[in-house]
CSV table of C-alpha atoms in Angstrom, one decimal:
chain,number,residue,atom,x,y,z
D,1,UNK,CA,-46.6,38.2,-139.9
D,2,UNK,CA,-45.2,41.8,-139.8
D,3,UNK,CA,-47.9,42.2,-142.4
D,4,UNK,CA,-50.9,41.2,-140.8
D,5,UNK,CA,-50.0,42.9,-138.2
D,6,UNK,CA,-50.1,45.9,-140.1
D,7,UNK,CA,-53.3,45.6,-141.3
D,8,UNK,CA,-54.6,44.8,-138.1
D,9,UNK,CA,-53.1,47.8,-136.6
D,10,UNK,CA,-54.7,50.0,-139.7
D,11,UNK,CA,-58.2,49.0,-139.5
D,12,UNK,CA,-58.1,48.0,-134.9
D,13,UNK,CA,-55.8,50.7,-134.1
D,14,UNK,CA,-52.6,49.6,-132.5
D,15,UNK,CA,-53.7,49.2,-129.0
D,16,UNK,CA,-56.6,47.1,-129.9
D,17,UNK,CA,-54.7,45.1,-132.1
D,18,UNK,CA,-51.3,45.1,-129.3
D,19,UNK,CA,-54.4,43.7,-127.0
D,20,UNK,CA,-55.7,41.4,-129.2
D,21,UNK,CA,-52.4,39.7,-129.9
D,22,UNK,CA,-51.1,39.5,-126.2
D,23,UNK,CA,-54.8,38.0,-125.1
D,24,UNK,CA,-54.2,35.2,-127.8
D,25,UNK,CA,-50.7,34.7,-126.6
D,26,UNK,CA,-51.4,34.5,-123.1
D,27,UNK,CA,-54.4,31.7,-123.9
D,28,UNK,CA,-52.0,29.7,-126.1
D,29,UNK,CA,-49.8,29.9,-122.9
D,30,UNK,CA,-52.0,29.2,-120.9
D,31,UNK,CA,-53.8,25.9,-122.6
D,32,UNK,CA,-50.2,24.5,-123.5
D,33,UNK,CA,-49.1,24.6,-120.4
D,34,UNK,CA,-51.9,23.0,-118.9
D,35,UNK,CA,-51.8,20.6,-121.4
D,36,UNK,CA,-47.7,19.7,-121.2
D,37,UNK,CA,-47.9,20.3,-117.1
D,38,UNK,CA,-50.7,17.3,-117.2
D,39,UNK,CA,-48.5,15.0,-119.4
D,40,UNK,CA,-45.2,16.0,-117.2
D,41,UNK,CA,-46.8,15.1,-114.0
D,42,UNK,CA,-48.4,11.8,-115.0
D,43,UNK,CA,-44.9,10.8,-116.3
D,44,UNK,CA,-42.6,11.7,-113.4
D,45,UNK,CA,-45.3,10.4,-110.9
D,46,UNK,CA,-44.6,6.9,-113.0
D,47,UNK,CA,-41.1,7.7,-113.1
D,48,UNK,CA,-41.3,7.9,-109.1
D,49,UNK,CA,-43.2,4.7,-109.3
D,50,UNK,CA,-41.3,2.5,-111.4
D,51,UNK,CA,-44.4,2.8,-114.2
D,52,UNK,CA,-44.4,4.0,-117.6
D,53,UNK,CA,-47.4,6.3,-117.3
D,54,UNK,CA,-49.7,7.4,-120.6
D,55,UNK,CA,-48.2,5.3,-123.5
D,56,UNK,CA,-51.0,4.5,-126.1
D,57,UNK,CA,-51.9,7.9,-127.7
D,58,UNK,CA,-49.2,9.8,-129.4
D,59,UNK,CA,-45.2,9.4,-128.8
D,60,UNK,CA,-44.9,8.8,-125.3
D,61,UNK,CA,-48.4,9.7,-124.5
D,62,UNK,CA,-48.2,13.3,-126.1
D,63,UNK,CA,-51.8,13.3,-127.4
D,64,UNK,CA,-53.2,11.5,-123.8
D,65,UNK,CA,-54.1,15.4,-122.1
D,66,UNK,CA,-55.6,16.4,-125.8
D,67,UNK,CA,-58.1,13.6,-125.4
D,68,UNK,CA,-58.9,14.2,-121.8
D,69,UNK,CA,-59.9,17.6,-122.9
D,70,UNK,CA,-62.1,16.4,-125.6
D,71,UNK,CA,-63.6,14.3,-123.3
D,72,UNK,CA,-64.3,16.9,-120.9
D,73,UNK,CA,-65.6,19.4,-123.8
D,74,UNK,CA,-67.8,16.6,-124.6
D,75,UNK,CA,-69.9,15.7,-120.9
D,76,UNK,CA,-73.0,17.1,-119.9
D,77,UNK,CA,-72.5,20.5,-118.0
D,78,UNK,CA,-75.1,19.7,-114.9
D,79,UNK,CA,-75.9,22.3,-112.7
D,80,UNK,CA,-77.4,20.6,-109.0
D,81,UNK,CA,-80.7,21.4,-108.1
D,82,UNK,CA,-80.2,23.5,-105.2
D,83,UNK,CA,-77.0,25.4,-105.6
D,84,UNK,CA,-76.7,29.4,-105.9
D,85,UNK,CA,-77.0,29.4,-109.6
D,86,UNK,CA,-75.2,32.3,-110.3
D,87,UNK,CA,-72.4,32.2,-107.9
D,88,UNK,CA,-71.8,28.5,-108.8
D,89,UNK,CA,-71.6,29.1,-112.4
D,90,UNK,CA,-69.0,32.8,-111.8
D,91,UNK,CA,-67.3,31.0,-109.6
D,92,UNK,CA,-64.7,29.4,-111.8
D,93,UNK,CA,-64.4,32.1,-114.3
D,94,UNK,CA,-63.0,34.7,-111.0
D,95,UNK,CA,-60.8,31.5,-110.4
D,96,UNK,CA,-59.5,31.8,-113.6
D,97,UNK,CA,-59.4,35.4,-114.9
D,98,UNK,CA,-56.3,36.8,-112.8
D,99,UNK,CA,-54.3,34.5,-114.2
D,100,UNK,CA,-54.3,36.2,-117.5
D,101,UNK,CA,-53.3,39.7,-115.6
D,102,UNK,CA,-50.6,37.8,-113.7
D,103,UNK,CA,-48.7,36.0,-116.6
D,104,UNK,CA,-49.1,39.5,-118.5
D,105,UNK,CA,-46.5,40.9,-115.4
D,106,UNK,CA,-43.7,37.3,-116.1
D,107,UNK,CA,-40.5,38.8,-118.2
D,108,UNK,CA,-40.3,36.2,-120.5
D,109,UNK,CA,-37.0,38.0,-122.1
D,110,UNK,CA,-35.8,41.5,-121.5
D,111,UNK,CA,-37.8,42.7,-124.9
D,112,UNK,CA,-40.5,40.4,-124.1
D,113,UNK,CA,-42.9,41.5,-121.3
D,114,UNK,CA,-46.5,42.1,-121.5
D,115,UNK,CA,-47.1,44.4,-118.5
D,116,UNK,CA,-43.9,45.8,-117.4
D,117,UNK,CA,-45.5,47.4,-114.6
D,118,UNK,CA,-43.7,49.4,-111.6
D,119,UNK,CA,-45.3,47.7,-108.6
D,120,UNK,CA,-45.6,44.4,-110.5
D,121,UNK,CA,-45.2,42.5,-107.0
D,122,UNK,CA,-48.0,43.9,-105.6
D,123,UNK,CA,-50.2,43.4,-108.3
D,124,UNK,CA,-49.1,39.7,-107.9
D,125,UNK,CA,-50.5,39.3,-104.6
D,126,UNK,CA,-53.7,41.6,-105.4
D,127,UNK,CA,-54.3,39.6,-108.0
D,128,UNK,CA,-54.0,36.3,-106.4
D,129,UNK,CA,-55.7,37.0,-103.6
D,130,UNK,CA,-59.2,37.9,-106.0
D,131,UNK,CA,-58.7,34.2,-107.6
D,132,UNK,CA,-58.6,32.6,-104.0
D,133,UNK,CA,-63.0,34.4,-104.0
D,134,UNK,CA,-63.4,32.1,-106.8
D,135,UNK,CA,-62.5,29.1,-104.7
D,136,UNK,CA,-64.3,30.3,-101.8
D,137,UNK,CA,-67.5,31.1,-104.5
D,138,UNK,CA,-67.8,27.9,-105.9
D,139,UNK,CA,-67.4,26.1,-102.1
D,140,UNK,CA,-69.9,28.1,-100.8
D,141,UNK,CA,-72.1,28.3,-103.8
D,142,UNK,CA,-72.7,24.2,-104.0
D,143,UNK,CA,-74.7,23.8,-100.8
D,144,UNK,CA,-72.9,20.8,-100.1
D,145,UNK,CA,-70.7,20.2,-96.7
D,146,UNK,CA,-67.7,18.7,-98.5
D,147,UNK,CA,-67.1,21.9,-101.0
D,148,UNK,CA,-67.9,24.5,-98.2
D,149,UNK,CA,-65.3,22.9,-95.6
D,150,UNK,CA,-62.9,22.8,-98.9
D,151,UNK,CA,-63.8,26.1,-99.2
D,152,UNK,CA,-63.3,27.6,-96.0
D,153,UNK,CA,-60.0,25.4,-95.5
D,154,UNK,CA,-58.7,27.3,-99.1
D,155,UNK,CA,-59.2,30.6,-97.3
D,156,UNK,CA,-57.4,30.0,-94.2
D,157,UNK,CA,-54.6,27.7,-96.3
D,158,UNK,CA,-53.8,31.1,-98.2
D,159,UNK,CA,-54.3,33.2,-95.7
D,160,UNK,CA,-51.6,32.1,-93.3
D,161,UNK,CA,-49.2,30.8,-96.5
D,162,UNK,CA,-49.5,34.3,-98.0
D,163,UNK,CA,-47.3,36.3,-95.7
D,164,UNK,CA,-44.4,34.2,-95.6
D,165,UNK,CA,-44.5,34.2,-99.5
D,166,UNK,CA,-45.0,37.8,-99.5
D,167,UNK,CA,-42.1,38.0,-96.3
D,168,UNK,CA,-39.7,36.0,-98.6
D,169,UNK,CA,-40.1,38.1,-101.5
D,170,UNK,CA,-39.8,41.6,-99.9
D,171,UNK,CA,-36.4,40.4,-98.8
D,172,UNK,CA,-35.3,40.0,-102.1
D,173,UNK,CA,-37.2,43.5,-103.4
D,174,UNK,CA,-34.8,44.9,-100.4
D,175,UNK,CA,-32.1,43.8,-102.0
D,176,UNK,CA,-33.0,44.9,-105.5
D,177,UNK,CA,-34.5,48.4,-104.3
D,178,UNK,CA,-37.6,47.9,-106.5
D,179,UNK,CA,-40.9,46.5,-106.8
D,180,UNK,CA,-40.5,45.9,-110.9
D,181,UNK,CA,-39.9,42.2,-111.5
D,182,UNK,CA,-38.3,43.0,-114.9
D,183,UNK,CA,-35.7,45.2,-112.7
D,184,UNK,CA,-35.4,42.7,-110.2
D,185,UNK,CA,-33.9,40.4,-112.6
D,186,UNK,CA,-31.6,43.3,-114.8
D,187,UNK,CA,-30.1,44.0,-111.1
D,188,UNK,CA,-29.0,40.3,-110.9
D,189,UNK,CA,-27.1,40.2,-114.3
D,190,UNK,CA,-25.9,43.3,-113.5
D,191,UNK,CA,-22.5,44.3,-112.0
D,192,UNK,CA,-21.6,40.7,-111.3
D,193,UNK,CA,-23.4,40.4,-108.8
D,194,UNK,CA,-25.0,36.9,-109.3
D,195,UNK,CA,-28.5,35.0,-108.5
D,196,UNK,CA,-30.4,36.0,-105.7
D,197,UNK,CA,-30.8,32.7,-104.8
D,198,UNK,CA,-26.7,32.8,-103.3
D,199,UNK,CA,-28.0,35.6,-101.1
D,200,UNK,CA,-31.5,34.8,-99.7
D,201,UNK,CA,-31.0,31.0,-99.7
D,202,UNK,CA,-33.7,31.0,-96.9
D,203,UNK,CA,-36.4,33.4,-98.6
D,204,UNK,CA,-35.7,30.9,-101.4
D,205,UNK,CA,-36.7,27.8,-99.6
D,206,UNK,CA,-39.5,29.6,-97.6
D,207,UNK,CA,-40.8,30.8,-100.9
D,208,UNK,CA,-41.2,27.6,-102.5
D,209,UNK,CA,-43.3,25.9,-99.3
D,210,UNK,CA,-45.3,28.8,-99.5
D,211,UNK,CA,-45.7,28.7,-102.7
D,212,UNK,CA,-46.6,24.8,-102.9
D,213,UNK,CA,-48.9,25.5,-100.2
D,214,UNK,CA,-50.6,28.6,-102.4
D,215,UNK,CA,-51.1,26.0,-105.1
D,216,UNK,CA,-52.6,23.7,-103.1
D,217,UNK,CA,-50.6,21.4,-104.0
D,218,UNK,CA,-49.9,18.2,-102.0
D,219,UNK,CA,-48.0,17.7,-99.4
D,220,UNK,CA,-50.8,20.7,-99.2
D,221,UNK,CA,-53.8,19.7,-101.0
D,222,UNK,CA,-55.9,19.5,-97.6
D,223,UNK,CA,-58.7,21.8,-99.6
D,224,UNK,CA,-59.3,19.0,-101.4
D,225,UNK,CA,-58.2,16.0,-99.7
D,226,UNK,CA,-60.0,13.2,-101.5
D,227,UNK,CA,-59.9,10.3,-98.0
D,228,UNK,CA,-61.6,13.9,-96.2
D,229,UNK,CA,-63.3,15.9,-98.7
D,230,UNK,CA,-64.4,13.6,-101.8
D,231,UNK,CA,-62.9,16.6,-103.9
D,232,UNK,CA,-63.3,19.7,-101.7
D,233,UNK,CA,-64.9,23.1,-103.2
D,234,UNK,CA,-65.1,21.5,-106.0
D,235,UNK,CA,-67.0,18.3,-105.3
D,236,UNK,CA,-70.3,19.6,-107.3
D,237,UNK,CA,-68.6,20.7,-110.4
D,238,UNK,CA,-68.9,18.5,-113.7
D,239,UNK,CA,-67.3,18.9,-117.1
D,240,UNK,CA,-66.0,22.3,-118.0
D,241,UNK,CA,-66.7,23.7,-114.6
D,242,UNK,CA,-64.1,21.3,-113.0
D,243,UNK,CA,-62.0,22.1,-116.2
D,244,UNK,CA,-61.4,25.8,-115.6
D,245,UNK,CA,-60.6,25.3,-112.0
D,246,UNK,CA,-58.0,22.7,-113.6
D,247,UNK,CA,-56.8,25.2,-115.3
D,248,UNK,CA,-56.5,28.1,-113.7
D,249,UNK,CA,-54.4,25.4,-110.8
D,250,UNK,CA,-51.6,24.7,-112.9
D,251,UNK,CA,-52.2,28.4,-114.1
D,252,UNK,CA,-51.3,29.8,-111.2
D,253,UNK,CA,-48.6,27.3,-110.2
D,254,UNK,CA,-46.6,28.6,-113.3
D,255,UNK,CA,-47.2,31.8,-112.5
D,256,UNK,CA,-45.6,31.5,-108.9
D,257,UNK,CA,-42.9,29.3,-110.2
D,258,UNK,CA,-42.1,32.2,-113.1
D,259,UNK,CA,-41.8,34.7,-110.4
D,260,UNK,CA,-40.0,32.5,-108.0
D,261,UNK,CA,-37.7,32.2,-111.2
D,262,UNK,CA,-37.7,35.8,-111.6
D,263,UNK,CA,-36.7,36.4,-108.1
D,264,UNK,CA,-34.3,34.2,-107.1
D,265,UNK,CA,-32.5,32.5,-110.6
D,266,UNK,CA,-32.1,34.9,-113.0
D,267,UNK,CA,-35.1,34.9,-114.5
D,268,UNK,CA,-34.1,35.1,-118.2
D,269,UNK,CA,-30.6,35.4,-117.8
D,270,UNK,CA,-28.3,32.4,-119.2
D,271,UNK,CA,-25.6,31.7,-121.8
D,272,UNK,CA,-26.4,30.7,-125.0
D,273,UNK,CA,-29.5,30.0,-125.4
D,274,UNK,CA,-32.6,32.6,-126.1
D,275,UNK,CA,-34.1,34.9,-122.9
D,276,UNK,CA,-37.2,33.0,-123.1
D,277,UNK,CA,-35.9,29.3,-123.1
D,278,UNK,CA,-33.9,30.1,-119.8
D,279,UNK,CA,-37.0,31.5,-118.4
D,280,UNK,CA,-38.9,28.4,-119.3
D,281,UNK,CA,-36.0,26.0,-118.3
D,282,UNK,CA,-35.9,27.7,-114.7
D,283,UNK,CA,-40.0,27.4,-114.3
D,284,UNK,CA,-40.1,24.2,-115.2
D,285,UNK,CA,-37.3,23.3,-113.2
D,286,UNK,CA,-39.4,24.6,-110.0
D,287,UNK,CA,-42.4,22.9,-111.4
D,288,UNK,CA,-40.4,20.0,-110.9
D,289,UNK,CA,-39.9,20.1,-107.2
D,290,UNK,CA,-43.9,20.9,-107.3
D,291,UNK,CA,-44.6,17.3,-108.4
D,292,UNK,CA,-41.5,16.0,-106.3
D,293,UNK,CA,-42.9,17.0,-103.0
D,294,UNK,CA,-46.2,15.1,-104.0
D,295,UNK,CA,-44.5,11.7,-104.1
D,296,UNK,CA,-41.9,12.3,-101.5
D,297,UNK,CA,-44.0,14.1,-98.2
D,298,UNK,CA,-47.4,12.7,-96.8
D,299,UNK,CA,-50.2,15.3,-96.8
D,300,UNK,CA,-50.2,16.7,-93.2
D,301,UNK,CA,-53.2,17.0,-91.0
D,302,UNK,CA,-55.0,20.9,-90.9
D,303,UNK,CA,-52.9,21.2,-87.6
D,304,UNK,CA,-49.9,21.0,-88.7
D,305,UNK,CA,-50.5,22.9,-92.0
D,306,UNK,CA,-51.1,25.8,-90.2
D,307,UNK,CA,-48.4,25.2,-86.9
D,308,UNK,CA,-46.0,25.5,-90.3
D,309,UNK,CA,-46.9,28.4,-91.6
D,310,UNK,CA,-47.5,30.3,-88.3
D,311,UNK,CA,-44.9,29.0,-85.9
D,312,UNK,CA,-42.2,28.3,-88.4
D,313,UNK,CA,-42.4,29.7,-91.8
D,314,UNK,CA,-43.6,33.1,-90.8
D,315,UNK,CA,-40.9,33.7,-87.7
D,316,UNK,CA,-38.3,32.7,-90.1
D,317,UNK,CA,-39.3,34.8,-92.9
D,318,UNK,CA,-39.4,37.6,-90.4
D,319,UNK,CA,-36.4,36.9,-89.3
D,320,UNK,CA,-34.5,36.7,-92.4
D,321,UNK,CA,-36.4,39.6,-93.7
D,322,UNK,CA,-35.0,41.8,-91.0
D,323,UNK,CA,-31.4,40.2,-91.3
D,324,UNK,CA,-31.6,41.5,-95.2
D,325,UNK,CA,-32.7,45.4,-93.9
D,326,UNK,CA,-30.2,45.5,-91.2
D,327,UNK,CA,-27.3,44.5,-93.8
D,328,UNK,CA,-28.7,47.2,-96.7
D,329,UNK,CA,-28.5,49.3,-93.9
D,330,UNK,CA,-25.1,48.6,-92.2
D,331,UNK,CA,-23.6,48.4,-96.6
């Protein structure tokens, strides 16, 4: 490997080939995740239900999600007659593409981060918010009433879910004094001072709501909502189209999840085993509750979605965000 690398490096240059080979990591990432988080949730939703879930194909099912996917790779890709052609066909690809910039800024171990940038938490929610156009792009784009309200519904879901996620994390970048999430977690396995999580156990929980709610995930999948929308924004998309929006989903839910774990647990920090198996344990962990609160809480009406975020979620992560700068203050 060290050798190829080499060569690579003499006839690319080094930061084409440095580019190259962090683009081809990040896509292996990205498609096994996908692929194991599609497998994972089938079997703890039968878990929940007392079933056995995918069974046939592979130990345990393994080989079920590679199937789907060749199934998927496999249908026609049918563009409807009178949707904005263009828009409808970028939409998924802007869905899609922060994702790669935003698991480029997870510390995966403390020699093992692609983009160890200085504001990394703000390029986070830059980023994030330039995937939620896509959803918007492909709602609008369809010319159909299901994937525009799905659409517009995505928009105002992230809107008022962004700021107490972004509330709940500035409390803990108060505590650590910087923005760099590979700094945030050397300051908690530094000095004994422990897990953020034993210090903001409120911008922890907030976080995770918010963060469920980001996804769109249920009890938050109103964008969506199959009984309302038939599949929301993204009712007019076959094949690879509704594949990439698939994708970048579960994308961007272990993308929250890593920084959640980044944040609040440690991120890479653990005995024994290697940096980037803690990591992974930590994310998957959260991914866990993810799938949890699908089975456990009924999806709630637009209403109450947004009396949530607005009259709860946001005064408390106020609140406790305030709390956190009065005691860096008063210490």
């Amino acid at each position: 490997m060290p050798a190829l690398i080499a060569a690579l490096e003499g006839m690319l240059g080094t930061w084409l080939t440095q580019f190259l080979l962090g683009f081809t990591a990040l896509a292996a990432l990205i498609t096994l995740n996908a692929m194991f988080m599609v497998w994972f949730e089938r079997k703890v939703s039968a878990w929940v239900q007392g079933r056995l879930g995918p069974m046939e194909h592979g130990p345990q099912g393994t080989l079920q999600t590679l199937l789907d996917v060749i199934k998927l790779l496999g249908k026609e890709p049918i563009i409807p007659a009178k949707v904005d052609r263009t828009t409808f066909i970028l939409a998924p690809v802007v869905a899609f593409l922060p994702a790669l910039v935003l698991l480029s800024l997870l510390p995966y171990s403390e020699d093992l981060v692609f983009t160890n940038a200085e504001s990394g938490i703000l390029l986070v929610f830059a980023f994030g918010g330039v995937s939620l156009m896509g959803v918007f792009m492909g709602g609008w784009s369809s010319n159909n009433k299901y994937a525009l309200l799905g659409g517009v519904r995505a928009v105002s879901q992230n809107i008022a879910y962004e700021l107490p996620l972004l509330l709940s994390t500035m409390a803990v970048v108060l505590s650590a004094g910087t923005l760099n999430i590979s700094k945030i977690v050397q300051v908690q396995t530094a000095g004994g001072f422990g897990w953020f999580f034993m210090y903001q156990p409120l911008a922890l929980i907030i976080y995770i709501i918010a963060a469920t709610a980001e996804t769109n995930r249920a009890p938050f999948d109103i964008p969506e909502a199959e009984s309302e929308l038939v599949a929301g924004f993204h009712t007019e998309y076959p094949a690879m189209g509704f594949a990439v929006f698939f994708l970048a989903e579960y994308t961007y839910m272990f993308v929250v999840c890593g920084v959640g774990a980044a944040l609040f647990l440690g991120g890479n920090h653990g005995p024994w085993l290697p940096g980037p198996c803690w990591f992974l344990i930590k994310v998957y962990f959260l991914l866990f509750l993810m799938v949890m609160f699908r089975w456990t809480f009924p999806r709630l009406r637009f209403d109450q979605l947004m009396d949530l975020a607005w009259k709860l979620l946001i005064p408390l992560s106020l609140a406790n965000l305030m709390v956190t700068a009065l005691v860096i203050k008063l210490v």
